[in-house]
mmCIF file of C-alpha atoms and ligand atoms in Angstrom:
data_model
loop_
_atom_site.group_PDB
_atom_site.id
_atom_site.type_symbol
_atom_site.label_atom_id
_atom_site.label_comp_id
_atom_site.label_asym_id
_atom_site.label_seq_id
_atom_site.Cartn_x
_atom_site.Cartn_y
_atom_site.Cartn_z
ATOM 1 C CA MET A 70 30.597 3.061 13.297
ATOM 2 C CA SER A 71 32.760 3.618 10.215
ATOM 3 C CA GLU A 72 32.530 6.916 8.370
ATOM 4 C CA SER A 73 31.025 5.393 5.226
ATOM 5 C CA ARG A 74 28.408 3.542 7.277
ATOM 6 C CA ALA A 75 27.406 6.779 8.994
ATOM 7 C CA ALA A 76 27.179 8.540 5.633
ATOM 8 C CA HIS A 77 24.904 5.786 4.321
ATOM 9 C CA ASP A 78 22.596 5.983 7.319
ATOM 10 C CA ALA A 79 22.315 9.732 6.889
ATOM 11 C CA ALA A 80 21.529 9.395 3.162
ATOM 12 C CA SER A 81 18.591 6.997 3.627
ATOM 13 C CA PRO A 82 17.689 7.022 7.298
ATOM 14 C CA GLY A 83 14.473 4.965 7.102
ATOM 15 C CA VAL A 84 11.371 5.641 9.163
ATOM 16 C CA LEU A 85 12.699 4.409 12.530
ATOM 17 C CA THR A 86 15.386 7.081 12.474
ATOM 18 C CA ARG A 87 13.426 9.809 10.701
ATOM 19 C CA PHE A 88 10.379 9.503 12.980
ATOM 20 C CA ALA A 89 12.043 8.145 16.130
ATOM 21 C CA ASP A 90 10.273 10.680 18.358
ATOM 22 C CA ARG A 91 6.804 9.849 16.983
ATOM 23 C CA LEU A 92 6.929 6.036 16.895
ATOM 24 C CA PRO A 93 6.568 3.619 19.848
ATOM 25 C CA LEU A 94 10.301 2.881 20.111
ATOM 26 C CA THR A 95 12.483 2.339 23.149
ATOM 27 C CA GLY A 96 16.243 2.472 23.592
ATOM 28 C CA ALA A 97 16.213 -1.290 23.038
ATOM 29 C CA THR A 98 14.403 -1.163 19.679
ATOM 30 C CA PRO A 99 16.988 -1.916 16.974
ATOM 31 C CA ARG A 100 17.078 0.897 14.394
ATOM 32 C CA ILE A 101 16.875 -1.425 11.390
ATOM 33 C CA SER A 102 16.269 -0.052 7.899
ATOM 34 C CA LEU A 103 16.113 -0.866 4.215
ATOM 35 C CA GLY A 104 15.784 2.851 3.457
ATOM 36 C CA GLU A 105 11.972 2.805 3.549
ATOM 37 C CA GLY A 106 9.814 5.936 3.525
ATOM 38 C CA SER A 107 10.548 9.407 2.089
ATOM 39 C CA THR A 108 8.681 8.428 -1.092
ATOM 40 C CA PRO A 109 7.971 10.952 -3.878
ATOM 41 C CA LEU A 110 4.803 13.061 -4.005
ATOM 42 C CA VAL A 111 4.373 13.972 -7.664
ATOM 43 C CA PRO A 112 1.652 15.946 -9.453
ATOM 44 C CA ALA A 113 -0.623 14.192 -11.959
ATOM 45 C CA PRO A 114 -1.431 16.842 -14.597
ATOM 46 C CA SER A 115 -3.787 14.672 -16.641
ATOM 47 C CA LEU A 116 -5.899 13.943 -13.570
ATOM 48 C CA GLU A 117 -6.010 17.652 -12.694
ATOM 49 C CA GLN A 118 -7.257 18.364 -16.189
ATOM 50 C CA ILE A 119 -9.937 15.673 -16.074
ATOM 51 C CA THR A 120 -11.215 16.394 -12.555
ATOM 52 C CA GLY A 121 -10.654 20.146 -12.296
ATOM 53 C CA ALA A 122 -8.892 19.703 -8.955
ATOM 54 C CA ALA A 123 -6.323 22.402 -8.127
ATOM 55 C CA ARG A 124 -3.742 19.697 -7.585
ATOM 56 C CA VAL A 125 -3.756 15.910 -7.735
ATOM 57 C CA TRP A 126 -0.722 14.441 -6.039
ATOM 58 C CA LEU A 127 0.388 10.828 -6.358
ATOM 59 C CA LYS A 128 2.171 9.429 -3.296
ATOM 60 C CA LEU A 129 4.436 6.880 -4.963
ATOM 61 C CA GLU A 130 4.528 4.213 -2.291
ATOM 62 C CA PHE A 131 5.935 1.690 -4.759
ATOM 63 C CA CYS A 132 9.250 3.519 -4.316
ATOM 64 C CA ASN A 133 9.631 1.737 -0.979
ATOM 65 C CA PRO A 134 12.351 -0.971 -0.952
ATOM 66 C CA THR A 135 10.086 -3.950 -1.647
ATOM 67 C CA GLY A 136 7.806 -2.027 -3.991
ATOM 68 C CA SER A 137 4.854 -1.313 -1.713
ATOM 69 C CA PHE A 138 3.768 0.758 1.303
ATOM 70 C CA LYS A 139 4.036 -2.294 3.544
ATOM 71 C CA ASP A 140 7.690 -1.575 4.363
ATOM 72 C CA ARG A 141 6.771 1.411 6.563
ATOM 73 C CA GLY A 142 4.896 -0.753 9.032
ATOM 74 C CA MET A 143 6.940 -3.908 8.550
ATOM 75 C CA VAL A 144 10.178 -2.235 9.643
ATOM 76 C CA VAL A 145 8.521 -1.248 12.942
ATOM 77 C CA ALA A 146 6.872 -4.659 13.450
ATOM 78 C CA VAL A 147 10.112 -6.542 12.774
ATOM 79 C CA ALA A 148 12.175 -4.219 14.991
ATOM 80 C CA LYS A 149 9.682 -4.681 17.839
ATOM 81 C CA ALA A 150 9.653 -8.472 17.274
ATOM 82 C CA ILE A 151 13.452 -8.512 17.620
ATOM 83 C CA GLU A 152 13.210 -6.314 20.717
ATOM 84 C CA ALA A 153 10.745 -8.817 22.229
ATOM 85 C CA GLY A 154 13.128 -11.706 21.522
ATOM 86 C CA TYR A 155 11.340 -13.424 18.621
ATOM 87 C CA GLU A 156 13.401 -15.399 16.119
ATOM 88 C CA ALA A 157 10.602 -15.982 13.618
ATOM 89 C CA VAL A 158 7.832 -13.920 12.041
ATOM 90 C CA LEU A 159 4.685 -14.964 10.188
ATOM 91 C CA CYS A 160 1.963 -13.294 8.157
ATOM 92 C CA ALA A 161 -1.005 -14.004 5.918
ATOM 93 C CA SER A 162 -0.870 -12.043 2.716
ATOM 94 C CA THR A 163 -2.243 -11.310 -0.722
ATOM 95 C CA GLY A 164 1.441 -10.837 -1.646
ATOM 96 C CA ASN A 165 2.875 -7.479 -0.646
ATOM 97 C CA THR A 166 2.950 -8.035 3.096
ATOM 98 C CA SER A 167 4.715 -11.353 2.510
ATOM 99 C CA ALA A 168 7.302 -9.733 0.220
ATOM 100 C CA SER A 169 8.024 -7.085 2.838
ATOM 101 C CA ALA A 170 8.136 -9.515 5.771
ATOM 102 C CA ALA A 171 10.453 -11.790 3.770
ATOM 103 C CA ALA A 172 12.870 -8.954 2.980
ATOM 104 C CA TYR A 173 13.133 -7.527 6.513
ATOM 105 C CA ALA A 174 13.356 -11.005 8.046
ATOM 106 C CA ALA A 175 16.119 -11.988 5.609
ATOM 107 C CA ARG A 176 18.086 -8.863 6.462
ATOM 108 C CA GLN A 177 17.744 -9.473 10.198
ATOM 109 C CA GLY A 178 18.363 -13.225 10.068
ATOM 110 C CA LEU A 179 14.871 -14.212 11.240
ATOM 111 C CA ARG A 180 12.863 -17.188 10.004
ATOM 112 C CA VAL A 181 9.802 -16.119 8.036
ATOM 113 C CA TYR A 182 6.594 -17.981 7.187
ATOM 114 C CA VAL A 183 4.075 -16.556 4.750
ATOM 115 C CA LEU A 184 0.514 -17.863 4.316
ATOM 116 C CA VAL A 185 -0.816 -16.964 0.894
ATOM 117 C CA PRO A 186 -4.125 -17.840 -0.754
ATOM 118 C CA GLY A 187 -3.163 -20.591 -3.206
ATOM 119 C CA GLY A 188 -3.209 -19.467 -6.835
ATOM 120 C CA ALA A 189 -4.296 -15.896 -6.068
ATOM 121 C CA VAL A 190 -0.998 -14.049 -5.603
ATOM 122 C CA ALA A 191 0.689 -12.022 -8.363
ATOM 123 C CA GLN A 192 3.876 -13.607 -9.735
ATOM 124 C CA GLY A 193 6.244 -10.757 -8.862
ATOM 125 C CA LYS A 194 5.235 -10.866 -5.198
ATOM 126 C CA LEU A 195 5.688 -14.612 -5.037
ATOM 127 C CA ALA A 196 9.095 -14.161 -6.687
ATOM 128 C CA GLN A 197 10.105 -11.801 -3.880
ATOM 129 C CA ALA A 198 9.118 -14.276 -1.143
ATOM 130 C CA VAL A 199 11.014 -17.031 -2.975
ATOM 131 C CA ALA A 200 14.128 -14.896 -3.471
ATOM 132 C CA HIS A 201 14.269 -13.864 0.187
ATOM 133 C CA GLY A 202 13.968 -17.471 1.306
ATOM 134 C CA ALA A 203 10.587 -17.327 3.031
ATOM 135 C CA ARG A 204 8.766 -20.575 3.724
ATOM 136 C CA ILE A 205 5.645 -20.221 1.609
ATOM 137 C CA LEU A 206 2.498 -21.919 2.831
ATOM 138 C CA ALA A 207 0.017 -21.867 -0.056
ATOM 139 C CA VAL A 208 -3.283 -22.182 1.774
ATOM 140 C CA GLU A 209 -6.213 -23.845 0.025
ATOM 141 C CA GLY A 210 -8.523 -21.002 0.863
ATOM 142 C CA SER A 211 -8.932 -17.220 0.783
ATOM 143 C CA PHE A 212 -6.823 -14.479 2.360
ATOM 144 C CA ASP A 213 -9.426 -14.271 5.126
ATOM 145 C CA ASP A 214 -8.953 -17.993 5.888
ATOM 146 C CA ALA A 215 -5.172 -17.526 5.876
ATOM 147 C CA LEU A 216 -5.341 -14.577 8.297
ATOM 148 C CA GLN A 217 -7.525 -16.523 10.713
ATOM 149 C CA LEU A 218 -5.002 -19.381 10.651
ATOM 150 C CA ALA A 219 -2.085 -16.961 11.061
ATOM 151 C CA ARG A 220 -3.678 -15.542 14.201
ATOM 152 C CA ALA A 221 -4.358 -19.021 15.584
ATOM 153 C CA VAL A 222 -0.895 -20.458 14.957
ATOM 154 C CA THR A 223 0.958 -17.443 16.385
ATOM 155 C CA GLU A 224 -1.104 -17.770 19.565
ATOM 156 C CA ARG A 225 0.217 -21.316 19.978
ATOM 157 C CA ARG A 226 3.843 -20.738 18.941
ATOM 158 C CA SER A 227 6.521 -18.221 19.782
ATOM 159 C CA ILE A 228 6.313 -16.561 16.377
ATOM 160 C CA ALA A 229 5.562 -12.859 15.888
ATOM 161 C CA LEU A 230 2.453 -12.096 13.807
ATOM 162 C CA VAL A 231 3.338 -9.226 11.464
ATOM 163 C CA ASN A 232 -0.035 -8.607 9.838
ATOM 164 C CA SER A 233 -1.638 -5.196 10.380
ATOM 165 C CA VAL A 234 -3.510 -6.614 13.384
ATOM 166 C CA ASN A 235 -0.075 -6.012 14.941
ATOM 167 C CA PRO A 236 -0.357 -2.396 16.207
ATOM 168 C CA PHE A 237 3.266 -1.650 15.279
ATOM 169 C CA ARG A 238 2.360 -2.103 11.605
ATOM 170 C CA ILE A 239 -0.322 0.594 11.849
ATOM 171 C CA ALA A 240 2.030 2.844 13.833
ATOM 172 C CA GLY A 241 4.651 2.666 11.092
ATOM 173 C CA GLN A 242 2.189 3.185 8.253
ATOM 174 C CA GLN A 243 1.146 6.534 9.751
ATOM 175 C CA THR A 244 4.499 7.901 8.572
ATOM 176 C CA ALA A 245 3.150 8.269 5.020
ATOM 177 C CA ALA A 246 0.526 10.764 6.226
ATOM 178 C CA TRP A 247 3.208 12.635 8.186
ATOM 179 C CA GLU A 248 5.355 12.881 5.052
ATOM 180 C CA ILE A 249 2.432 14.253 3.020
ATOM 181 C CA VAL A 250 1.795 16.937 5.652
ATOM 182 C CA ASP A 251 5.529 17.727 5.685
ATOM 183 C CA ALA A 252 5.607 18.063 1.903
ATOM 184 C CA LEU A 253 2.415 20.127 1.471
ATOM 185 C CA GLY A 254 2.718 22.124 4.695
ATOM 186 C CA ASP A 255 -0.797 20.904 5.525
ATOM 187 C CA ALA A 256 -3.082 17.935 4.947
ATOM 188 C CA PRO A 257 -4.834 17.768 1.549
ATOM 189 C CA GLN A 258 -8.613 18.300 1.434
ATOM 190 C CA ILE A 259 -9.232 14.942 -0.243
ATOM 191 C CA HIS A 260 -7.325 11.710 0.385
ATOM 192 C CA CYS A 261 -7.941 8.718 -1.917
ATOM 193 C CA MET A 262 -6.671 5.178 -1.350
ATOM 194 C CA PRO A 263 -7.390 1.508 -2.013
ATOM 195 C CA VAL A 264 -8.836 -0.541 0.844
ATOM 196 C CA GLY A 265 -8.402 -4.269 1.413
ATOM 197 C CA ASN A 266 -7.739 -5.409 4.965
ATOM 198 C CA ALA A 267 -8.213 -1.727 5.964
ATOM 199 C CA GLY A 268 -5.029 -1.341 8.014
ATOM 200 C CA ASN A 269 -3.699 1.413 5.797
ATOM 201 C CA ILE A 270 -6.777 3.664 5.858
ATOM 202 C CA THR A 271 -6.790 3.244 9.643
ATOM 203 C CA ALA A 272 -3.117 4.267 9.739
ATOM 204 C CA TYR A 273 -3.465 7.290 7.427
ATOM 205 C CA TRP A 274 -6.421 8.664 9.379
ATOM 206 C CA ARG A 275 -4.534 8.229 12.652
ATOM 207 C CA GLY A 276 -1.485 9.854 11.088
ATOM 208 C CA TYR A 277 -3.412 12.873 9.792
ATOM 209 C CA ARG A 278 -5.140 13.346 13.141
ATOM 210 C CA ASP A 279 -1.796 13.154 14.900
ATOM 211 C CA SER A 280 -0.389 15.841 12.588
ATOM 212 C CA TYR A 281 -3.465 17.977 13.280
ATOM 213 C CA ASP A 282 -3.151 17.533 17.063
ATOM 214 C CA ARG A 283 0.506 18.548 16.878
ATOM 215 C CA GLY A 284 -0.376 21.665 14.890
ATOM 216 C CA ASP A 285 1.554 20.507 11.808
ATOM 217 C CA ALA A 286 -1.681 20.374 9.807
ATOM 218 C CA LYS A 287 -4.388 23.049 10.011
ATOM 219 C CA GLN A 288 -7.050 20.880 8.391
ATOM 220 C CA LEU A 289 -8.053 17.234 8.199
ATOM 221 C CA PRO A 290 -8.762 15.526 4.862
ATOM 222 C CA GLN A 291 -11.940 13.775 3.850
ATOM 223 C CA MET A 292 -10.895 10.123 3.588
ATOM 224 C CA PHE A 293 -12.088 8.215 0.522
ATOM 225 C CA GLY A 294 -11.388 4.493 0.453
ATOM 226 C CA PHE A 295 -12.004 2.358 -2.624
ATOM 227 C CA GLN A 296 -12.750 -1.336 -2.722
ATOM 228 C CA ALA A 297 -13.118 -3.561 -5.775
ATOM 229 C CA ALA A 298 -16.805 -4.143 -6.492
ATOM 230 C CA GLY A 299 -16.383 -7.932 -6.150
ATOM 231 C CA ALA A 300 -14.679 -7.502 -2.770
ATOM 232 C CA ALA A 301 -16.465 -4.575 -1.133
ATOM 233 C CA PRO A 302 -17.598 -5.655 2.350
ATOM 234 C CA LEU A 303 -17.189 -2.138 3.769
ATOM 235 C CA VAL A 304 -19.511 -0.793 1.084
ATOM 236 C CA THR A 305 -22.204 -3.449 1.492
ATOM 237 C CA GLY A 306 -21.818 -3.558 5.272
ATOM 238 C CA ARG A 307 -21.243 -7.305 5.546
ATOM 239 C CA PRO A 308 -18.418 -9.787 4.881
ATOM 240 C CA VAL A 309 -18.096 -11.222 1.376
ATOM 241 C CA GLN A 310 -17.759 -15.029 1.287
ATOM 242 C CA HIS A 311 -15.988 -15.349 -2.074
ATOM 243 C CA PRO A 312 -14.333 -12.019 -2.927
ATOM 244 C CA GLN A 313 -13.344 -11.596 -6.570
ATOM 245 C CA THR A 314 -11.288 -8.988 -8.423
ATOM 246 C CA PHE A 315 -8.301 -8.901 -10.769
ATOM 247 C CA ALA A 316 -6.722 -6.507 -8.229
ATOM 248 C CA THR A 317 -5.603 -9.515 -6.175
ATOM 249 C CA ALA A 318 -3.951 -7.378 -3.462
ATOM 250 C CA ILE A 319 -7.393 -6.242 -2.275
ATOM 251 C CA ARG A 320 -9.272 -9.511 -2.797
ATOM 252 C CA ILE A 321 -10.422 -9.538 0.825
ATOM 253 C CA GLY A 322 -13.894 -10.318 2.146
ATOM 254 C CA ASN A 323 -13.647 -9.594 5.866
ATOM 255 C CA PRO A 324 -11.170 -6.787 6.683
ATOM 256 C CA ALA A 325 -9.396 -7.050 10.039
ATOM 257 C CA SER A 326 -9.466 -3.261 10.589
ATOM 258 C CA TRP A 327 -13.159 -2.908 9.746
ATOM 259 C CA GLN A 328 -13.800 -0.494 12.633
ATOM 260 C CA GLY A 329 -10.784 1.640 11.761
ATOM 261 C CA ALA A 330 -12.015 2.078 8.197
ATOM 262 C CA VAL A 331 -15.524 3.000 9.319
ATOM 263 C CA ALA A 332 -14.097 5.516 11.815
ATOM 264 C CA ALA A 333 -11.888 7.095 9.138
ATOM 265 C CA ARG A 334 -14.880 7.402 6.813
ATOM 266 C CA ASP A 335 -17.337 8.768 9.381
ATOM 267 C CA GLU A 336 -15.049 11.045 11.389
ATOM 268 C CA SER A 337 -13.595 12.617 8.246
ATOM 269 C CA GLY A 338 -16.879 13.021 6.367
ATOM 270 C CA GLY A 339 -15.524 10.823 3.586
ATOM 271 C CA ASP A 340 -16.805 7.608 2.054
ATOM 272 C CA ILE A 341 -15.903 4.052 1.099
ATOM 273 C CA VAL A 342 -16.942 3.364 -2.457
ATOM 274 C CA ALA A 343 -16.844 0.359 -4.798
ATOM 275 C CA VAL A 344 -15.079 0.587 -8.154
ATOM 276 C CA THR A 345 -15.542 -2.091 -10.804
ATOM 277 C CA ASP A 346 -12.686 -4.096 -12.270
ATOM 278 C CA ALA A 347 -13.316 -2.244 -15.553
ATOM 279 C CA GLN A 348 -12.857 1.109 -13.777
ATOM 280 C CA ILE A 349 -9.691 -0.137 -12.032
ATOM 281 C CA ARG A 350 -8.315 -1.435 -15.330
ATOM 282 C CA ALA A 351 -9.035 1.862 -17.074
ATOM 283 C CA ALA A 352 -7.281 3.821 -14.300
ATOM 284 C CA TYR A 353 -4.360 1.349 -14.380
ATOM 285 C CA GLU A 354 -3.886 1.915 -18.098
ATOM 286 C CA HIS A 355 -4.400 5.673 -17.794
ATOM 287 C CA LEU A 356 -1.747 5.994 -15.075
ATOM 288 C CA ALA A 357 0.750 4.083 -17.199
ATOM 289 C CA ARG A 358 -0.059 5.829 -20.504
ATOM 290 C CA ALA A 359 -0.769 9.404 -19.430
ATOM 291 C CA GLU A 360 1.298 9.800 -16.264
ATOM 292 C CA GLY A 361 4.175 7.347 -16.800
ATOM 293 C CA VAL A 362 3.277 5.689 -13.506
ATOM 294 C CA PHE A 363 3.236 1.878 -13.579
ATOM 295 C CA ALA A 364 1.152 0.862 -10.580
ATOM 296 C CA GLU A 365 -0.235 -2.545 -9.731
ATOM 297 C CA PRO A 366 -3.995 -2.913 -10.246
ATOM 298 C CA ALA A 367 -4.965 -2.464 -6.566
ATOM 299 C CA ALA A 368 -2.930 0.752 -6.432
ATOM 300 C CA ALA A 369 -4.839 2.115 -9.419
ATOM 301 C CA ALA A 370 -8.060 1.812 -7.407
ATOM 302 C CA SER A 371 -7.168 5.189 -5.815
ATOM 303 C CA VAL A 372 -7.329 6.859 -9.190
ATOM 304 C CA ALA A 373 -10.313 4.812 -10.392
ATOM 305 C CA GLY A 374 -12.070 6.069 -7.279
ATOM 306 C CA LEU A 375 -11.109 9.703 -7.776
ATOM 307 C CA LEU A 376 -12.417 9.535 -11.349
ATOM 308 C CA ALA A 377 -15.635 7.916 -10.068
ATOM 309 C CA LEU A 378 -16.128 10.734 -7.532
ATOM 310 C CA HIS A 379 -15.686 13.229 -10.358
ATOM 311 C CA ASP A 380 -18.141 11.307 -12.573
ATOM 312 C CA HIS A 381 -20.689 11.346 -9.747
ATOM 313 C CA GLY A 382 -20.476 15.130 -9.757
ATOM 314 C CA MET A 383 -18.296 15.786 -6.719
ATOM 315 C CA GLU A 384 -16.915 19.330 -6.842
ATOM 316 C CA LEU A 385 -13.115 19.160 -6.889
ATOM 317 C CA ALA A 386 -12.273 22.667 -8.120
ATOM 318 C CA GLY A 387 -9.795 24.358 -5.811
ATOM 319 C CA ARG A 388 -9.147 21.121 -3.926
ATOM 320 C CA GLN A 389 -5.829 19.476 -3.132
ATOM 321 C CA VAL A 390 -6.144 15.735 -3.681
ATOM 322 C CA VAL A 391 -3.689 13.001 -2.732
ATOM 323 C CA CYS A 392 -3.970 9.518 -4.295
ATOM 324 C CA VAL A 393 -1.903 6.765 -2.713
ATOM 325 C CA ILE A 394 -0.152 4.573 -5.284
ATOM 326 C CA SER A 395 0.357 1.621 -2.991
ATOM 327 C CA GLY A 396 2.250 -0.962 -5.065
ATOM 328 C CA ALA A 397 4.386 -1.409 -8.178
ATOM 329 C CA GLY A 398 3.190 -2.504 -11.608
ATOM 330 C CA LEU A 399 6.113 -4.905 -12.001
ATOM 331 C CA LYS A 400 4.713 -7.038 -9.206
ATOM 332 C CA ASP A 401 1.897 -8.193 -11.475
ATOM 333 C CA PRO A 402 3.266 -8.620 -15.012
ATOM 334 C CA GLU A 403 0.301 -10.812 -15.989
ATOM 335 C CA ALA A 404 -2.061 -7.877 -15.483
ATOM 336 C CA ALA A 405 0.027 -5.689 -17.799
ATOM 337 C CA LEU A 406 0.294 -8.380 -20.451
ATOM 338 C CA GLN A 407 -3.491 -8.459 -20.742
ATOM 339 C CA ILE A 408 -3.170 -5.085 -22.486
ATOM 340 C CA GLN A 409 -3.038 -5.432 -26.272
ATOM 341 C CA PRO A 410 0.634 -4.657 -26.979
ATOM 342 C CA ASP A 411 1.708 -2.368 -29.836
ATOM 343 C CA ARG A 412 4.210 -4.909 -31.114
ATOM 344 C CA ARG A 413 5.575 -5.749 -34.577
ATOM 345 C CA ASP A 414 7.958 -8.558 -35.448
ATOM 346 C CA VAL A 415 10.552 -7.035 -37.767
ATOM 347 C CA PRO A 416 13.486 -8.334 -39.821
ATOM 348 C CA ALA A 417 16.936 -7.305 -38.573
ATOM 349 C CA THR A 418 17.322 -4.641 -41.275
ATOM 350 C CA LEU A 419 17.212 -0.849 -41.276
ATOM 351 C CA GLU A 420 14.341 -0.962 -43.806
ATOM 352 C CA GLY A 421 12.446 -3.320 -41.532
ATOM 353 C CA ILE A 422 12.807 -0.966 -38.577
ATOM 354 C CA GLU A 423 11.924 2.139 -40.597
ATOM 355 C CA ALA A 424 8.850 0.493 -42.034
ATOM 356 C CA ALA A 425 7.631 -0.128 -38.489
ATOM 357 C CA LEU A 426 7.940 3.529 -37.430
ATOM 358 C CA ASP A 427 5.104 6.055 -37.779
HETATM 359 N N1 LIG B 103 -2.702 -1.754 -2.158
HETATM 360 C C1 LIG B 103 -1.826 -2.766 -2.208
HETATM 361 C C2 LIG B 103 -0.820 -2.774 -3.308
HETATM 362 C C3 LIG B 103 -1.863 -3.795 -1.223
HETATM 363 O O1 LIG B 103 -0.987 -4.786 -1.288
HETATM 364 C C4 LIG B 103 -2.855 -3.738 -0.223
HETATM 365 C C5 LIG B 103 -2.934 -4.768 0.792
HETATM 366 C C6 LIG B 103 -3.728 -2.648 -0.227
HETATM 367 C C7 LIG B 103 -3.615 -1.677 -1.203
HETATM 368 C C8 LIG B 103 -4.784 -2.494 0.803
HETATM 369 O O2 LIG B 103 -4.239 -2.126 2.036
HETATM 370 O O3 LIG B 103 -5.018 -4.045 3.391
HETATM 371 O O4 LIG B 103 -4.192 -1.954 4.472
HETATM 372 O O5 LIG B 103 -6.372 -1.986 3.271
HETATM 373 N N2 LIG B 103 -2.255 -5.826 0.796
HETATM 374 C C9 LIG B 103 -2.212 -6.802 1.899
HETATM 375 C C10 LIG B 103 -1.125 -7.837 1.655
HETATM 376 C C11 LIG B 103 -3.512 -7.349 2.284
HETATM 377 O O6 LIG B 103 -1.225 -8.960 2.185
HETATM 378 O O7 LIG B 103 -0.158 -7.544 0.984
HETATM 379 P P1 LIG B 103 -4.995 -2.548 3.384
#
């Protein structure tokens, strides 16, 4: 290995290198990386002020290479697919999983097929799949239909399924919990996150428990998952036929990791709660305006949920809270452009500019 290549690997090692001893790797697992993981954990002062929590931390998962948390699990799933001899990968996706699969497959020279619910994927995510050269199968149905088909077709063909039903995805996504424990020196008391297909809440809970078992964390958090009210099967207790929400990433009616989400909720003494689109939109705008954090709508569900817990009277004083910000605002420009812009058309003159200032 050249010196500059070694220096690069050391600068951004990625999760396979950073957590090699804690992930299900073998000597034959290629240590691929796009520099995923090691995302910032930043305080959110306005949310501390509103809720009275001692600290509210935002785990900025949109700082991963493809702009969402999916890269942590995808790098493991793709590495294990290569180790097993696959030359193609496939997933169903509301957009972020497909963007991540497309990027890692492109880098490793694998064919990649993505099944997306037709007409229901944010433009930025579709742009990523296009740019990376994925074959896009726009399914005339929901995400849940697409996932069922993805499972069926990968059983018939020699193509690796890289949805979170693949255990290597969940294994890799635990690394976010490990990083939080590393950064805080313990687990937080309250962990807030959006829930769609429920792989990520399953992974975080497993990750926190693993840190606790190793003695890295002295406490376990209460896990709070938030679903959009129009797509809240884990709240109502039964699948939703036609899930609806403007947070398209979590427009899912029958989560694959249903049991994992229920276990996280019950074992941690937490809850899974519905937040309305209006609450998600308000949190989305608040994050952007008050914290300078441009998250995609589904990611803002963490904060919408925290604010809902506070509104319902939950005592947060003295508590450390972590909210996962799971995906980037730029992925869904249409959602942002629904905000009334503060825009003036001005003549190209100094007077024109000055007249438009406060
Ligand atoms: N936040 C974002 C930005 C997501 O893209 C997703 C899921 C979630 C939260 C929910 O995570 O499914 O593990 O409960 N997106 C998947 C996808 C379904 O296809 O990109 P989950």
